[in-house]
mmCIF file of C-alpha atoms in Angstrom:
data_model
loop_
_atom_site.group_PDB
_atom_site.id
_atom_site.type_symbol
_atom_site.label_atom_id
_atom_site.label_comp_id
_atom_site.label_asym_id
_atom_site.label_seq_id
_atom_site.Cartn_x
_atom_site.Cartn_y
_atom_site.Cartn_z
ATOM 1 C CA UNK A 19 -3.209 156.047 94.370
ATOM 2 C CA UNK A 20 -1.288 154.601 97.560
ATOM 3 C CA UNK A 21 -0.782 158.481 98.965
ATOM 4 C CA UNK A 22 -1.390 161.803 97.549
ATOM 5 C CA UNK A 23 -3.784 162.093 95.048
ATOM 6 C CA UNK A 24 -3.679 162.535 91.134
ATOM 7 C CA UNK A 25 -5.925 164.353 88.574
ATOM 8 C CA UNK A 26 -6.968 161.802 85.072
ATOM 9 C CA UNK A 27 -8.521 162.816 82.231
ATOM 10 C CA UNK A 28 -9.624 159.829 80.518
ATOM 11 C CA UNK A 29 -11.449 160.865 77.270
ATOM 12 C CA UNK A 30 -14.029 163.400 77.876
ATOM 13 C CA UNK A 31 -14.098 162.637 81.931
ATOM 14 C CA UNK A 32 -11.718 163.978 84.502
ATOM 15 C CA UNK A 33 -11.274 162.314 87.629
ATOM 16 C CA UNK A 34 -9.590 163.234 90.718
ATOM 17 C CA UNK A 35 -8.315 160.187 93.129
ATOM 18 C CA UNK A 36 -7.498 159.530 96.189
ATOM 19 C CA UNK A 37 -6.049 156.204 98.181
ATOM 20 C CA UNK A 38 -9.383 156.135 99.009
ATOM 21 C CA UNK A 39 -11.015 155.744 95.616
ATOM 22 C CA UNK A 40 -9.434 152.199 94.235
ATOM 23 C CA UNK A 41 -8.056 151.850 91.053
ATOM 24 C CA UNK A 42 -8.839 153.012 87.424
ATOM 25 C CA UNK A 43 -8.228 150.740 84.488
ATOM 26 C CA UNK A 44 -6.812 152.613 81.622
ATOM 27 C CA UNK A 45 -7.618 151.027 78.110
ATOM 28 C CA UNK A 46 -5.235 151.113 75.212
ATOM 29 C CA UNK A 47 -5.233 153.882 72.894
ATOM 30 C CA UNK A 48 -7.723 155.999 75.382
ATOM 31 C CA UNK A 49 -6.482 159.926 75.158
ATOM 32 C CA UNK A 50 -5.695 160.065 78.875
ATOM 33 C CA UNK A 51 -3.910 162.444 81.202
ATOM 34 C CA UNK A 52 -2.224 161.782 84.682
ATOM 35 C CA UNK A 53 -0.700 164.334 87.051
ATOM 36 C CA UNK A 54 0.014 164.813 90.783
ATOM 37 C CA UNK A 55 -2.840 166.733 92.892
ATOM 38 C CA UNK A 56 -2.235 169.679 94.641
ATOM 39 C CA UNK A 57 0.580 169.254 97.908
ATOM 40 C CA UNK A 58 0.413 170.660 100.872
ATOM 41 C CA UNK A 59 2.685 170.890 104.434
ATOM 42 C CA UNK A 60 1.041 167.899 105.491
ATOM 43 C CA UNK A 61 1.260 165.815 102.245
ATOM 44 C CA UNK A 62 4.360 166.362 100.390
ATOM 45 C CA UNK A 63 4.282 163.431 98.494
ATOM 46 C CA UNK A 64 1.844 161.349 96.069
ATOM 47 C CA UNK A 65 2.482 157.788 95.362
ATOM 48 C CA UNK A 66 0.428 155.892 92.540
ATOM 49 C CA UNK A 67 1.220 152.383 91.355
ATOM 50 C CA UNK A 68 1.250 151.867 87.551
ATOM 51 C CA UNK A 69 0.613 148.472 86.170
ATOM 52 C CA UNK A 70 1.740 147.649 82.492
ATOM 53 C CA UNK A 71 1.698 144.286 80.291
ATOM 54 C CA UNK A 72 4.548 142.584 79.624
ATOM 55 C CA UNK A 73 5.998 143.993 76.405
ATOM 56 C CA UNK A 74 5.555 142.389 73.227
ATOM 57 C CA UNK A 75 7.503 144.503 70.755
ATOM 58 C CA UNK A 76 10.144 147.432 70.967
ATOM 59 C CA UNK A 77 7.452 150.186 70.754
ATOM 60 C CA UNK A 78 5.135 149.934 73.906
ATOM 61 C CA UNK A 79 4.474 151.561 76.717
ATOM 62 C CA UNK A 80 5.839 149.094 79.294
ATOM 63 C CA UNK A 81 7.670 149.080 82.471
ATOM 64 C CA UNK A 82 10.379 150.364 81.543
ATOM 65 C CA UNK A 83 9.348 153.048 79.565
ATOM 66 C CA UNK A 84 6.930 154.322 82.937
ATOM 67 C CA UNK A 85 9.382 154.508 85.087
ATOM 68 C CA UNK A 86 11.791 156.430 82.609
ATOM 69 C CA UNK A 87 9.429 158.821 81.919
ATOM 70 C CA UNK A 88 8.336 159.114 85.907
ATOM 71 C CA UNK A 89 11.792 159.677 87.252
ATOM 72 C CA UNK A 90 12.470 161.480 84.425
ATOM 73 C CA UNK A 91 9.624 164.254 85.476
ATOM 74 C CA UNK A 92 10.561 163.670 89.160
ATOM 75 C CA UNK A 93 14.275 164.839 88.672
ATOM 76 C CA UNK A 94 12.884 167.620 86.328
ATOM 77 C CA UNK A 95 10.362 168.883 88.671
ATOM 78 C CA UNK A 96 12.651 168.093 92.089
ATOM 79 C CA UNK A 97 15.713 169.929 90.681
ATOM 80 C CA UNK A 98 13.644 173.035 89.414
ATOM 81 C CA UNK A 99 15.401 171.641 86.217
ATOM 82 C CA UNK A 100 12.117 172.305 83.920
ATOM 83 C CA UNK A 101 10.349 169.966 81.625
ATOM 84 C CA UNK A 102 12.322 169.277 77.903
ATOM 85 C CA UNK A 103 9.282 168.737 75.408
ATOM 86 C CA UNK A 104 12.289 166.554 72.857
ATOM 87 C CA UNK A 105 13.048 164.341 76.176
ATOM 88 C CA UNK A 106 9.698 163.991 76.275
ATOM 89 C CA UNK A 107 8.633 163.293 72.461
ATOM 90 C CA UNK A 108 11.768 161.183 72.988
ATOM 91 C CA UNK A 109 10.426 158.514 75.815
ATOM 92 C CA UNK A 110 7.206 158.752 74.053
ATOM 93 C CA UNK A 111 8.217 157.590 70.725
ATOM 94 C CA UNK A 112 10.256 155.081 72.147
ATOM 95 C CA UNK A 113 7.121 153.875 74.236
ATOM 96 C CA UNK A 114 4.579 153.962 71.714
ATOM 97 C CA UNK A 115 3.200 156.681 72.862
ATOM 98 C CA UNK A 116 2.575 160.394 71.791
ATOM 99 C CA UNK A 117 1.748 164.099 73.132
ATOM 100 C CA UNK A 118 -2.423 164.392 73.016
ATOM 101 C CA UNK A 119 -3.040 167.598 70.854
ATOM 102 C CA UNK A 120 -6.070 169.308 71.312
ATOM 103 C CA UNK A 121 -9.107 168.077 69.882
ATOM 104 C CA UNK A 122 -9.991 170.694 67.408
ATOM 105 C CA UNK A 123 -6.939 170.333 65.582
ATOM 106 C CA UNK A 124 -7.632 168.087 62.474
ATOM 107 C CA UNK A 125 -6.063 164.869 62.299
ATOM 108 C CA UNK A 126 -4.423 165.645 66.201
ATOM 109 C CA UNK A 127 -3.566 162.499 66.811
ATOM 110 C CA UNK A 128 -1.772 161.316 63.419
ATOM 111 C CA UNK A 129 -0.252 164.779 63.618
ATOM 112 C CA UNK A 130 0.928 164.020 66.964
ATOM 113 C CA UNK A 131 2.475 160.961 66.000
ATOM 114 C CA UNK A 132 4.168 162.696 63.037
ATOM 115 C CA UNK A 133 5.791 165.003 65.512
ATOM 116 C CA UNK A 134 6.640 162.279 67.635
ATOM 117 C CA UNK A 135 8.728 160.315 65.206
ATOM 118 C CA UNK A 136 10.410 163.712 63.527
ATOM 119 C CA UNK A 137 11.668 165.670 66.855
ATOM 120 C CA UNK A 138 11.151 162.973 69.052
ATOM 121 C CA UNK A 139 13.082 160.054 67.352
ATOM 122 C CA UNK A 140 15.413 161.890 64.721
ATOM 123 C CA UNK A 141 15.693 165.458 65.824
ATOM 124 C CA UNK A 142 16.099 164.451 69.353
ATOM 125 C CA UNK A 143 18.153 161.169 69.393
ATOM 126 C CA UNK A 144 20.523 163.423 66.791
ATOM 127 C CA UNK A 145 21.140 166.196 69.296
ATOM 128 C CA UNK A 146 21.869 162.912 71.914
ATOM 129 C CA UNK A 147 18.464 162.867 73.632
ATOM 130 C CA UNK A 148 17.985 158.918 74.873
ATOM 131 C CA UNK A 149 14.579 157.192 75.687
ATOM 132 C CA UNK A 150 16.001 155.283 78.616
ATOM 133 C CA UNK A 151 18.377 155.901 80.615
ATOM 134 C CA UNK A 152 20.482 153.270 83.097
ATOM 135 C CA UNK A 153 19.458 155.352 86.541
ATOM 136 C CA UNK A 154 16.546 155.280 85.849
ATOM 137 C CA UNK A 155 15.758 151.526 84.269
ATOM 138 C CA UNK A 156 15.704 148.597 86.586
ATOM 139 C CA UNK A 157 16.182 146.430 83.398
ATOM 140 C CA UNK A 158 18.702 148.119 81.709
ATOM 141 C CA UNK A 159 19.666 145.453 79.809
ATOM 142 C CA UNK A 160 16.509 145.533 77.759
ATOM 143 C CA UNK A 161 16.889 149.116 77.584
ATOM 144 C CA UNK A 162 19.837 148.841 75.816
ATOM 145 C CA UNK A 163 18.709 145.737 73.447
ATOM 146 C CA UNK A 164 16.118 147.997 72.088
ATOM 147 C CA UNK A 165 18.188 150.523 71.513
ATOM 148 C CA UNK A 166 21.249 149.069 69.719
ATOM 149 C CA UNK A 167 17.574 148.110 67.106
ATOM 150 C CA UNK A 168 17.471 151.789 65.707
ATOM 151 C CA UNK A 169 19.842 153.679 64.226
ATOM 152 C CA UNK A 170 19.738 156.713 65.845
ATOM 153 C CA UNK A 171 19.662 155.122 69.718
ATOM 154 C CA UNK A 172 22.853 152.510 68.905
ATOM 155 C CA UNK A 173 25.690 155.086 70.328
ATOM 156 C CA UNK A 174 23.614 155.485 73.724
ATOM 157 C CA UNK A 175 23.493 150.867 74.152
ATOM 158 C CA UNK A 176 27.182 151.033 74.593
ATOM 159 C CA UNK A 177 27.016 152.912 77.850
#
């Protein structure tokens, strides 16, 4: 956290950091949660750096799929515009990644995944939801490589 502070659920544990705290190493496939503490008149804005590896396929949640999803939810949130759970399954799926259902539900996180790949990647990409989009990727050309790869993203690596 370089200003602000940010509330993660990692697991079972929540944490609440500060710039103050140092950093928090987030392990693959760990159920995990990250959103902006509370603001204030004196601190209207939170800053956290992400880290990612390099990515090694076209599903993974990488660089470029962060800072989709990021200014995605900052020009939601900014512009009173609301949060779209298909955008979202959308980036997800296209990241690897997937909405955490709660835990009692059986089999939450296949289900999850399920749900991902129907509204996310069909349902969504049908009705013209993309995973990345060029003002928002700093490598758009990757962006648009792994699109023209599925079916349902080819019409949006053209633009």
């Amino acid at each position: 956290v370089l200003e602000g502070s940010v509330h993660i659920t990692l697991g079972n544990k929540c944490l609440f950091l500060t710039p103050e705290e140092g950093e928090v190493c987030i392990l693959p496939f760990t159920r995990n949660n990250l959103i902006p503490g509370p603001l204030s008149d004196t601190q209207r804005t939170t800053k956290v750096l992400l880290s990612a590896p390099k990515a090694e396929g076209d599903r993974m949640l990488d660089f470029l799929s962060y800072e989709n999803y990021y200014r995605y939810l900052d020009q939601a949130i900014s512009c009173n515009e609301g949060i779209d759970i298909l955008q979202i399954l959308c980036m997800f799926d296209a990241g690897g990644s997937c909405i955490a259902l709660p835990r009692f539900i059986l089999f939450n996180m296949a289900l999850s995944m399920v749900i991902g790949v129907v509204l996310g990647r069909w349902v969504g990409r049908l009705l013209g939801y993309q995973p990345y989009y060029k003002e928002w990727s700093t490598d758009w050309d990757t962006a648009r490589q792994r699109m023209a790869k599925c079916i349902f993203q080819r019409r949006f690596a053209t633009t």
